[in-house]
Amino acid sequence: MKAAGFTDPVLVAANDGVGTKLKIAIDSGKHDTIGIDLVAMCVNDIVVQGAEPLFFLDYFATGKLDPDQGASIVGGIAQGCRQAGCALIGGETAEMPGMYHDKDYDLAGFAVGAAERGQLLPTDDIVEGDVLLGLASSGLHSNGFSLVRRIVAASGLGWTDPAPFNEELSLAEALLEPTRIYVKSILKAIRNTHGIKALAHITGGGFPENIPRVLPKDFSAELDLEAIDVPPVFSWLAKAGGVAPEEMMRTFNCGIGMILAVASGQAAQVAAVLQEAGETVTPIGRIVPRRDAGVIYRGSIGL
C-alpha cells in the first residue's frame, strides 16, 4: 500500500453484476463491451466513497466454454480495468452444464480500493445551499434491462434492426453502449479541489433511491429536471413503453450517471477539473432542508 502512495489507508470493497443486459449480449452475439459494464458497476461504487480502485477479480460461469466468447468477455473486463486504473489480478471461470442453457452465461465482479483514513466520502459538512453537479451518462449503463427487453419485445424490433433513436447503430449496439467509468476524472477532482462532499452513483433505483443515501437525514436534494439533457434512448423507451416520468427516474439514470454534492463556492472549480478530464458537467440542483421526500423535483424532465 505504501508503494501505491498511501500512508494510512482504509480498504473499500464492492461487488456487482451486469443484470439482464447480459441477455442482449448473448442474444446478439456481441460480447466485447459487457466486461466494461462489469468493471464499471464495481469501481464506480468504490469511487463514490472517495477511494481509488486497486484491483479487480471476475467470475464467469457458463454451460460450456466457448473460447472466442470467453476471450471477448475478458478482453472487455481488461479494457474496463484500464479505464479505471486498476489491476485485473485474476478470476474464476466455471463450466456448469445443466445450469446454463446454450450460450447463456453470467458474470460477477469484485473490486478492492483504498482511501486515506479520514478522507472517505460523504463528508460530515454538507449544508443547505451546496450545489449538485450531474455527470452525463453514456446511455442506459447497466440498469433497467428487464424493462428494456420487454419494451423491445413489444415493439417487434430485432437486435440487428437500426435503433429507432440512433439509426447509425443496430438496436443491440446502441443498447449495449458500455457504462461510463468515472474513476479517473472524479479522483482528479477530489485530489485537485477538495471540494466534493458526496457522490451518488445513479444505478437501480434512479434518483429517488441513490441520492438520499449519501445525504444526512436533515437534508433533501432539490433537482431542476429541466436542466438535464436527456439522451434519445430514454425518450424512446418512455414513449414506446408508455413509462411514466416518475417511473423512468426510478428505473433509469435518464442521462445523469453520477451526482456530486459540492460546496457552492467551489462548484465552478470542481466542474472545470471534471470537464478538463472529459466529463460533461451540468448543475442540476442544490441541497435544501429535509422535506417529505429525499429528492424534490422542480420542473419536468425532457422525455
PDB file of N, CA and C in Angstrom, residues 109-183:
ATOM      1  N   GLY A 109     -18.437  -9.425 -10.548  1.00  0.00           N
ATOM      2  CA  GLY A 109     -17.138  -8.785 -10.358  1.00  0.00           C
ATOM      3  C   GLY A 109     -16.944  -8.355  -8.923  1.00  0.00           C
ATOM      4  N   PHE A 110     -15.684  -8.237  -8.540  1.00  0.00           N
ATOM      5  CA  PHE A 110     -15.324  -7.870  -7.166  1.00  0.00           C
ATOM      6  C   PHE A 110     -14.110  -6.959  -7.236  1.00  0.00           C
ATOM      7  N   ALA A 111     -14.214  -5.782  -6.617  1.00  0.00           N
ATOM      8  CA  ALA A 111     -13.116  -4.816  -6.662  1.00  0.00           C
ATOM      9  C   ALA A 111     -12.744  -4.367  -5.255  1.00  0.00           C
ATOM     10  N   VAL A 112     -11.472  -4.092  -5.071  1.00  0.00           N
ATOM     11  CA  VAL A 112     -10.964  -3.555  -3.806  1.00  0.00           C
ATOM     12  C   VAL A 112     -10.225  -2.255  -4.091  1.00  0.00           C
ATOM     13  N   GLY A 113     -10.499  -1.244  -3.262  1.00  0.00           N
ATOM     14  CA  GLY A 113      -9.831   0.038  -3.389  1.00  0.00           C
ATOM     15  C   GLY A 113      -9.380   0.534  -2.038  1.00  0.00           C
ATOM     16  N   ALA A 114      -8.831   1.734  -2.013  1.00  0.00           N
ATOM     17  CA  ALA A 114      -8.331   2.296  -0.763  1.00  0.00           C
ATOM     18  C   ALA A 114      -8.465   3.808  -0.773  1.00  0.00           C
ATOM     19  N   ALA A 115      -8.598   4.344   0.422  1.00  0.00           N
ATOM     20  CA  ALA A 115      -8.600   5.797   0.627  1.00  0.00           C
ATOM     21  C   ALA A 115      -7.840   6.078   1.912  1.00  0.00           C
ATOM     22  N   GLU A 116      -7.290   7.279   2.007  1.00  0.00           N
ATOM     23  CA  GLU A 116      -6.631   7.650   3.259  1.00  0.00           C
ATOM     24  C   GLU A 116      -7.661   7.744   4.389  1.00  0.00           C
ATOM     25  N   ARG A 117      -7.290   7.248   5.544  1.00  0.00           N
ATOM     26  CA  ARG A 117      -8.168   7.321   6.695  1.00  0.00           C
ATOM     27  C   ARG A 117      -8.581   8.778   6.946  1.00  0.00           C
ATOM     28  N   GLY A 118      -9.869   8.984   7.189  1.00  0.00           N
ATOM     29  CA  GLY A 118     -10.369  10.335   7.430  1.00  0.00           C
ATOM     30  C   GLY A 118     -10.770  11.084   6.173  1.00  0.00           C
ATOM     31  N   GLN A 119     -10.551  10.479   4.992  1.00  0.00           N
ATOM     32  CA  GLN A 119     -10.882  11.166   3.737  1.00  0.00           C
ATOM     33  C   GLN A 119     -11.990  10.468   2.947  1.00  0.00           C
ATOM     34  N   LEU A 120     -12.680   9.539   3.587  1.00  0.00           N
ATOM     35  CA  LEU A 120     -13.783   8.853   2.922  1.00  0.00           C
ATOM     36  C   LEU A 120     -14.960   9.814   2.703  1.00  0.00           C
ATOM     37  N   LEU A 121     -15.730   9.546   1.673  1.00  0.00           N
ATOM     38  CA  LEU A 121     -16.946  10.303   1.393  1.00  0.00           C
ATOM     39  C   LEU A 121     -18.166   9.457   1.760  1.00  0.00           C
ATOM     40  N   PRO A 122     -19.301  10.091   2.112  1.00  0.00           N
ATOM     41  CA  PRO A 122     -19.534  11.538   2.167  1.00  0.00           C
ATOM     42  C   PRO A 122     -18.887  12.183   3.391  1.00  0.00           C
ATOM     43  N   THR A 123     -18.643  13.489   3.281  1.00  0.00           N
ATOM     44  CA  THR A 123     -18.098  14.235   4.412  1.00  0.00           C
ATOM     45  C   THR A 123     -19.233  14.569   5.387  1.00  0.00           C
ATOM     46  N   ASP A 124     -18.877  15.121   6.534  1.00  0.00           N
ATOM     47  CA  ASP A 124     -19.902  15.446   7.534  1.00  0.00           C
ATOM     48  C   ASP A 124     -20.250  16.927   7.547  1.00  0.00           C
ATOM     49  N   ASP A 125     -19.891  17.649   6.467  1.00  0.00           N
ATOM     50  CA  ASP A 125     -20.133  19.099   6.449  1.00  0.00           C
ATOM     51  C   ASP A 125     -21.065  19.530   5.322  1.00  0.00           C
ATOM     52  N   ILE A 126     -21.963  18.639   4.904  1.00  0.00           N
ATOM     53  CA  ILE A 126     -22.962  19.009   3.897  1.00  0.00           C
ATOM     54  C   ILE A 126     -23.929  20.017   4.520  1.00  0.00           C
ATOM     55  N   VAL A 127     -24.199  21.111   3.790  1.00  0.00           N
ATOM     56  CA  VAL A 127     -25.056  22.171   4.314  1.00  0.00           C
ATOM     57  C   VAL A 127     -26.055  22.613   3.246  1.00  0.00           C
ATOM     58  N   GLU A 128     -27.083  23.321   3.696  1.00  0.00           N
ATOM     59  CA  GLU A 128     -28.048  23.907   2.775  1.00  0.00           C
ATOM     60  C   GLU A 128     -27.333  24.820   1.791  1.00  0.00           C
ATOM     61  N   GLY A 129     -27.671  24.722   0.525  1.00  0.00           N
ATOM     62  CA  GLY A 129     -27.065  25.572  -0.496  1.00  0.00           C
ATOM     63  C   GLY A 129     -25.928  24.921  -1.247  1.00  0.00           C
ATOM     64  N   ASP A 130     -25.443  23.765  -0.765  1.00  0.00           N
ATOM     65  CA  ASP A 130     -24.443  23.039  -1.549  1.00  0.00           C
ATOM     66  C   ASP A 130     -25.026  22.710  -2.926  1.00  0.00           C
ATOM     67  N   VAL A 131     -24.174  22.741  -3.934  1.00  0.00           N
ATOM     68  CA  VAL A 131     -24.609  22.567  -5.325  1.00  0.00           C
ATOM     69  C   VAL A 131     -24.538  21.096  -5.724  1.00  0.00           C
ATOM     70  N   LEU A 132     -25.506  20.665  -6.522  1.00  0.00           N
ATOM     71  CA  LEU A 132     -25.494  19.314  -7.089  1.00  0.00           C
ATOM     72  C   LEU A 132     -25.076  19.403  -8.552  1.00  0.00           C
ATOM     73  N   LEU A 133     -23.981  18.727  -8.886  1.00  0.00           N
ATOM     74  CA  LEU A 133     -23.500  18.652 -10.267  1.00  0.00           C
ATOM     75  C   LEU A 133     -23.791  17.259 -10.814  1.00  0.00           C
ATOM     76  N   GLY A 134     -24.306  17.198 -12.041  1.00  0.00           N
ATOM     77  CA  GLY A 134     -24.565  15.922 -12.690  1.00  0.00           C
ATOM     78  C   GLY A 134     -23.536  15.630 -13.763  1.00  0.00           C
ATOM     79  N   LEU A 135     -23.037  14.396 -13.794  1.00  0.00           N
ATOM     80  CA  LEU A 135     -22.130  13.968 -14.857  1.00  0.00           C
ATOM     81  C   LEU A 135     -22.918  13.124 -15.851  1.00  0.00           C
ATOM     82  N   ALA A 136     -22.777  13.446 -17.137  1.00  0.00           N
ATOM     83  CA  ALA A 136     -23.545  12.760 -18.179  1.00  0.00           C
ATOM     84  C   ALA A 136     -23.225  11.272 -18.200  1.00  0.00           C
ATOM     85  N   SER A 137     -24.261  10.481 -18.426  1.00  0.00           N
ATOM     86  CA  SER A 137     -24.075   9.039 -18.615  1.00  0.00           C
ATOM     87  C   SER A 137     -23.765   8.756 -20.081  1.00  0.00           C
ATOM     88  N   SER A 138     -23.341   7.534 -20.363  1.00  0.00           N
ATOM     89  CA  SER A 138     -23.088   7.121 -21.748  1.00  0.00           C
ATOM     90  C   SER A 138     -24.314   6.471 -22.367  1.00  0.00           C
ATOM     91  N   GLY A 139     -25.398   6.386 -21.606  1.00  0.00           N
ATOM     92  CA  GLY A 139     -26.607   5.718 -22.075  1.00  0.00           C
ATOM     93  C   GLY A 139     -27.296   5.046 -20.910  1.00  0.00           C
ATOM     94  N   LEU A 140     -27.794   3.844 -21.142  1.00  0.00           N
ATOM     95  CA  LEU A 140     -28.557   3.143 -20.109  1.00  0.00           C
ATOM     96  C   LEU A 140     -27.693   2.639 -18.963  1.00  0.00           C
ATOM     97  N   HIS A 141     -26.387   2.536 -19.189  1.00  0.00           N
ATOM     98  CA  HIS A 141     -25.481   1.898 -18.228  1.00  0.00           C
ATOM     99  C   HIS A 141     -25.935   0.447 -18.000  1.00  0.00           C
ATOM    100  N   SER A 142     -26.179   0.000 -16.786  1.00  0.00           N
ATOM    101  CA  SER A 142     -26.474  -1.436 -16.597  1.00  0.00           C
ATOM    102  C   SER A 142     -27.687  -1.670 -15.713  1.00  0.00           C
ATOM    103  N   ASN A 143     -28.691  -0.811 -15.845  1.00  0.00           N
ATOM    104  CA  ASN A 143     -29.888  -0.951 -15.015  1.00  0.00           C
ATOM    105  C   ASN A 143     -31.149  -0.837 -15.847  1.00  0.00           C
ATOM    106  N   GLY A 144     -32.190  -1.530 -15.407  1.00  0.00           N
ATOM    107  CA  GLY A 144     -33.497  -1.435 -16.045  1.00  0.00           C
ATOM    108  C   GLY A 144     -33.659  -2.286 -17.287  1.00  0.00           C
ATOM    109  N   PHE A 145     -32.776  -3.266 -17.486  1.00  0.00           N
ATOM    110  CA  PHE A 145     -32.814  -4.000 -18.755  1.00  0.00           C
ATOM    111  C   PHE A 145     -33.931  -5.044 -18.844  1.00  0.00           C
ATOM    112  N   SER A 146     -34.505  -5.438 -17.728  1.00  0.00           N
ATOM    113  CA  SER A 146     -35.688  -6.303 -17.821  1.00  0.00           C
ATOM    114  C   SER A 146     -36.827  -5.527 -18.473  1.00  0.00           C
ATOM    115  N   LEU A 147     -36.980  -4.257 -18.079  1.00  0.00           N
ATOM    116  CA  LEU A 147     -37.992  -3.406 -18.706  1.00  0.00           C
ATOM    117  C   LEU A 147     -37.615  -3.086 -20.150  1.00  0.00           C
ATOM    118  N   VAL A 148     -36.338  -2.806 -20.409  1.00  0.00           N
ATOM    119  CA  VAL A 148     -35.875  -2.523 -21.774  1.00  0.00           C
ATOM    120  C   VAL A 148     -36.210  -3.681 -22.699  1.00  0.00           C
ATOM    121  N   ARG A 149     -35.912  -4.890 -22.270  1.00  0.00           N
ATOM    122  CA  ARG A 149     -36.143  -6.067 -23.116  1.00  0.00           C
ATOM    123  C   ARG A 149     -37.632  -6.281 -23.360  1.00  0.00           C
ATOM    124  N   ARG A 150     -38.450  -5.962 -22.363  1.00  0.00           N
ATOM    125  CA  ARG A 150     -39.897  -6.104 -22.529  1.00  0.00           C
ATOM    126  C   ARG A 150     -40.403  -5.089 -23.554  1.00  0.00           C
ATOM    127  N   ILE A 151     -39.878  -3.871 -23.499  1.00  0.00           N
ATOM    128  CA  ILE A 151     -40.293  -2.835 -24.458  1.00  0.00           C
ATOM    129  C   ILE A 151     -39.848  -3.208 -25.866  1.00  0.00           C
ATOM    130  N   VAL A 152     -38.615  -3.705 -26.001  1.00  0.00           N
ATOM    131  CA  VAL A 152     -38.118  -4.126 -27.316  1.00  0.00           C
ATOM    132  C   VAL A 152     -38.982  -5.245 -27.877  1.00  0.00           C
ATOM    133  N   ALA A 153     -39.325  -6.223 -27.042  1.00  0.00           N
ATOM    134  CA  ALA A 153     -40.158  -7.349 -27.495  1.00  0.00           C
ATOM    135  C   ALA A 153     -41.521  -6.846 -27.980  1.00  0.00           C
ATOM    136  N   ALA A 154     -42.104  -5.895 -27.240  1.00  0.00           N
ATOM    137  CA  ALA A 154     -43.415  -5.363 -27.616  1.00  0.00           C
ATOM    138  C   ALA A 154     -43.341  -4.531 -28.891  1.00  0.00           C
ATOM    139  N   SER A 155     -42.158  -3.933 -29.157  1.00  0.00           N
ATOM    140  CA  SER A 155     -42.008  -3.086 -30.341  1.00  0.00           C
ATOM    141  C   SER A 155     -41.888  -3.892 -31.631  1.00  0.00           C
ATOM    142  N   GLY A 156     -41.540  -5.175 -31.490  1.00  0.00           N
ATOM    143  CA  GLY A 156     -41.365  -6.029 -32.664  1.00  0.00           C
ATOM    144  C   GLY A 156     -40.030  -5.860 -33.352  1.00  0.00           C
ATOM    145  N   LEU A 157     -39.126  -5.081 -32.796  1.00  0.00           N
ATOM    146  CA  LEU A 157     -37.811  -4.863 -33.396  1.00  0.00           C
ATOM    147  C   LEU A 157     -36.872  -6.024 -33.103  1.00  0.00           C
ATOM    148  N   GLY A 158     -35.939  -6.273 -34.036  1.00  0.00           N
ATOM    149  CA  GLY A 158     -34.890  -7.259 -33.825  1.00  0.00           C
ATOM    150  C   GLY A 158     -33.604  -6.570 -33.428  1.00  0.00           C
ATOM    151  N   TRP A 159     -32.665  -7.338 -32.871  1.00  0.00           N
ATOM    152  CA  TRP A 159     -31.422  -6.749 -32.382  1.00  0.00           C
ATOM    153  C   TRP A 159     -30.574  -6.173 -33.509  1.00  0.00           C
ATOM    154  N   THR A 160     -30.733  -6.680 -34.725  1.00  0.00           N
ATOM    155  CA  THR A 160     -29.935  -6.166 -35.845  1.00  0.00           C
ATOM    156  C   THR A 160     -30.614  -5.008 -36.572  1.00  0.00           C
ATOM    157  N   ASP A 161     -31.847  -4.705 -36.213  1.00  0.00           N
ATOM    158  CA  ASP A 161     -32.546  -3.571 -36.827  1.00  0.00           C
ATOM    159  C   ASP A 161     -31.899  -2.256 -36.394  1.00  0.00           C
ATOM    160  N   PRO A 162     -31.986  -1.212 -37.225  1.00  0.00           N
ATOM    161  CA  PRO A 162     -31.466   0.092 -36.796  1.00  0.00           C
ATOM    162  C   PRO A 162     -32.182   0.564 -35.535  1.00  0.00           C
ATOM    163  N   ALA A 163     -31.435   1.148 -34.623  1.00  0.00           N
ATOM    164  CA  ALA A 163     -32.040   1.676 -33.401  1.00  0.00           C
ATOM    165  C   ALA A 163     -32.937   2.857 -33.751  1.00  0.00           C
ATOM    166  N   PRO A 164     -34.184   2.892 -33.300  1.00  0.00           N
ATOM    167  CA  PRO A 164     -35.091   3.998 -33.648  1.00  0.00           C
ATOM    168  C   PRO A 164     -34.580   5.349 -33.174  1.00  0.00           C
ATOM    169  N   PHE A 165     -33.734   5.366 -32.159  1.00  0.00           N
ATOM    170  CA  PHE A 165     -33.223   6.604 -31.582  1.00  0.00           C
ATOM    171  C   PHE A 165     -31.807   6.925 -32.057  1.00  0.00           C
ATOM    172  N   ASN A 166     -31.211   6.015 -32.861  1.00  0.00           N
ATOM    173  CA  ASN A 166     -29.880   6.249 -33.433  1.00  0.00           C
ATOM    174  C   ASN A 166     -29.688   5.274 -34.589  1.00  0.00           C
ATOM    175  N   GLU A 167     -30.073   5.694 -35.777  1.00  0.00           N
ATOM    176  CA  GLU A 167     -30.112   4.768 -36.909  1.00  0.00           C
ATOM    177  C   GLU A 167     -28.730   4.426 -37.462  1.00  0.00           C
ATOM    178  N   GLU A 168     -27.683   5.041 -36.908  1.00  0.00           N
ATOM    179  CA  GLU A 168     -26.330   4.664 -37.320  1.00  0.00           C
ATOM    180  C   GLU A 168     -25.870   3.368 -36.664  1.00  0.00           C
ATOM    181  N   LEU A 169     -26.587   2.947 -35.630  1.00  0.00           N
ATOM    182  CA  LEU A 169     -26.238   1.734 -34.894  1.00  0.00           C
ATOM    183  C   LEU A 169     -27.385   0.736 -34.939  1.00  0.00           C
ATOM    184  N   SER A 170     -27.048  -0.548 -34.819  1.00  0.00           N
ATOM    185  CA  SER A 170     -28.102  -1.537 -34.635  1.00  0.00           C
ATOM    186  C   SER A 170     -28.688  -1.351 -33.232  1.00  0.00           C
ATOM    187  N   LEU A 171     -29.879  -1.910 -33.023  1.00  0.00           N
ATOM    188  CA  LEU A 171     -30.520  -1.780 -31.714  1.00  0.00           C
ATOM    189  C   LEU A 171     -29.642  -2.383 -30.621  1.00  0.00           C
ATOM    190  N   ALA A 172     -29.046  -3.542 -30.888  1.00  0.00           N
ATOM    191  CA  ALA A 172     -28.178  -4.178 -29.890  1.00  0.00           C
ATOM    192  C   ALA A 172     -26.965  -3.312 -29.585  1.00  0.00           C
ATOM    193  N   GLU A 173     -26.324  -2.784 -30.619  1.00  0.00           N
ATOM    194  CA  GLU A 173     -25.137  -1.943 -30.405  1.00  0.00           C
ATOM    195  C   GLU A 173     -25.472  -0.722 -29.565  1.00  0.00           C
ATOM    196  N   ALA A 174     -26.607  -0.107 -29.854  1.00  0.00           N
ATOM    197  CA  ALA A 174     -26.991   1.108 -29.128  1.00  0.00           C
ATOM    198  C   ALA A 174     -27.306   0.809 -27.667  1.00  0.00           C
ATOM    199  N   LEU A 175     -28.022  -0.285 -27.428  1.00  0.00           N
ATOM    200  CA  LEU A 175     -28.401  -0.617 -26.053  1.00  0.00           C
ATOM    201  C   LEU A 175     -27.231  -1.154 -25.243  1.00  0.00           C
ATOM    202  N   LEU A 176     -26.234  -1.716 -25.924  1.00  0.00           N
ATOM    203  CA  LEU A 176     -25.064  -2.273 -25.236  1.00  0.00           C
ATOM    204  C   LEU A 176     -23.946  -1.260 -25.024  1.00  0.00           C
ATOM    205  N   GLU A 177     -24.191   0.003 -25.352  1.00  0.00           N
ATOM    206  CA  GLU A 177     -23.193   1.041 -25.066  1.00  0.00           C
ATOM    207  C   GLU A 177     -22.730   0.872 -23.621  1.00  0.00           C
ATOM    208  N   PRO A 178     -21.424   0.718 -23.398  1.00  0.00           N
ATOM    209  CA  PRO A 178     -20.978   0.360 -22.037  1.00  0.00           C
ATOM    210  C   PRO A 178     -21.128   1.492 -21.022  1.00  0.00           C
ATOM    211  N   THR A 179     -21.274   1.092 -19.791  1.00  0.00           N
ATOM    212  CA  THR A 179     -21.380   2.020 -18.660  1.00  0.00           C
ATOM    213  C   THR A 179     -20.133   2.899 -18.572  1.00  0.00           C
ATOM    214  N   ARG A 180     -20.338   4.179 -18.383  1.00  0.00           N
ATOM    215  CA  ARG A 180     -19.202   5.093 -18.263  1.00  0.00           C
ATOM    216  C   ARG A 180     -18.485   4.862 -16.933  1.00  0.00           C
ATOM    217  N   ILE A 181     -17.168   4.855 -16.986  1.00  0.00           N
ATOM    218  CA  ILE A 181     -16.345   4.705 -15.784  1.00  0.00           C
ATOM    219  C   ILE A 181     -15.820   6.091 -15.405  1.00  0.00           C
ATOM    220  N   TYR A 182     -16.215   6.559 -14.229  1.00  0.00           N
ATOM    221  CA  TYR A 182     -15.932   7.927 -13.797  1.00  0.00           C
ATOM    222  C   TYR A 182     -14.706   8.037 -12.898  1.00  0.00           C
ATOM    223  N   VAL A 183     -14.000   6.950 -12.690  1.00  0.00           N
ATOM    224  CA  VAL A 183     -12.977   6.887 -11.644  1.00  0.00           C
ATOM    225  C   VAL A 183     -11.888   7.947 -11.803  1.00  0.00           C
TER     226      VAL A 183
END
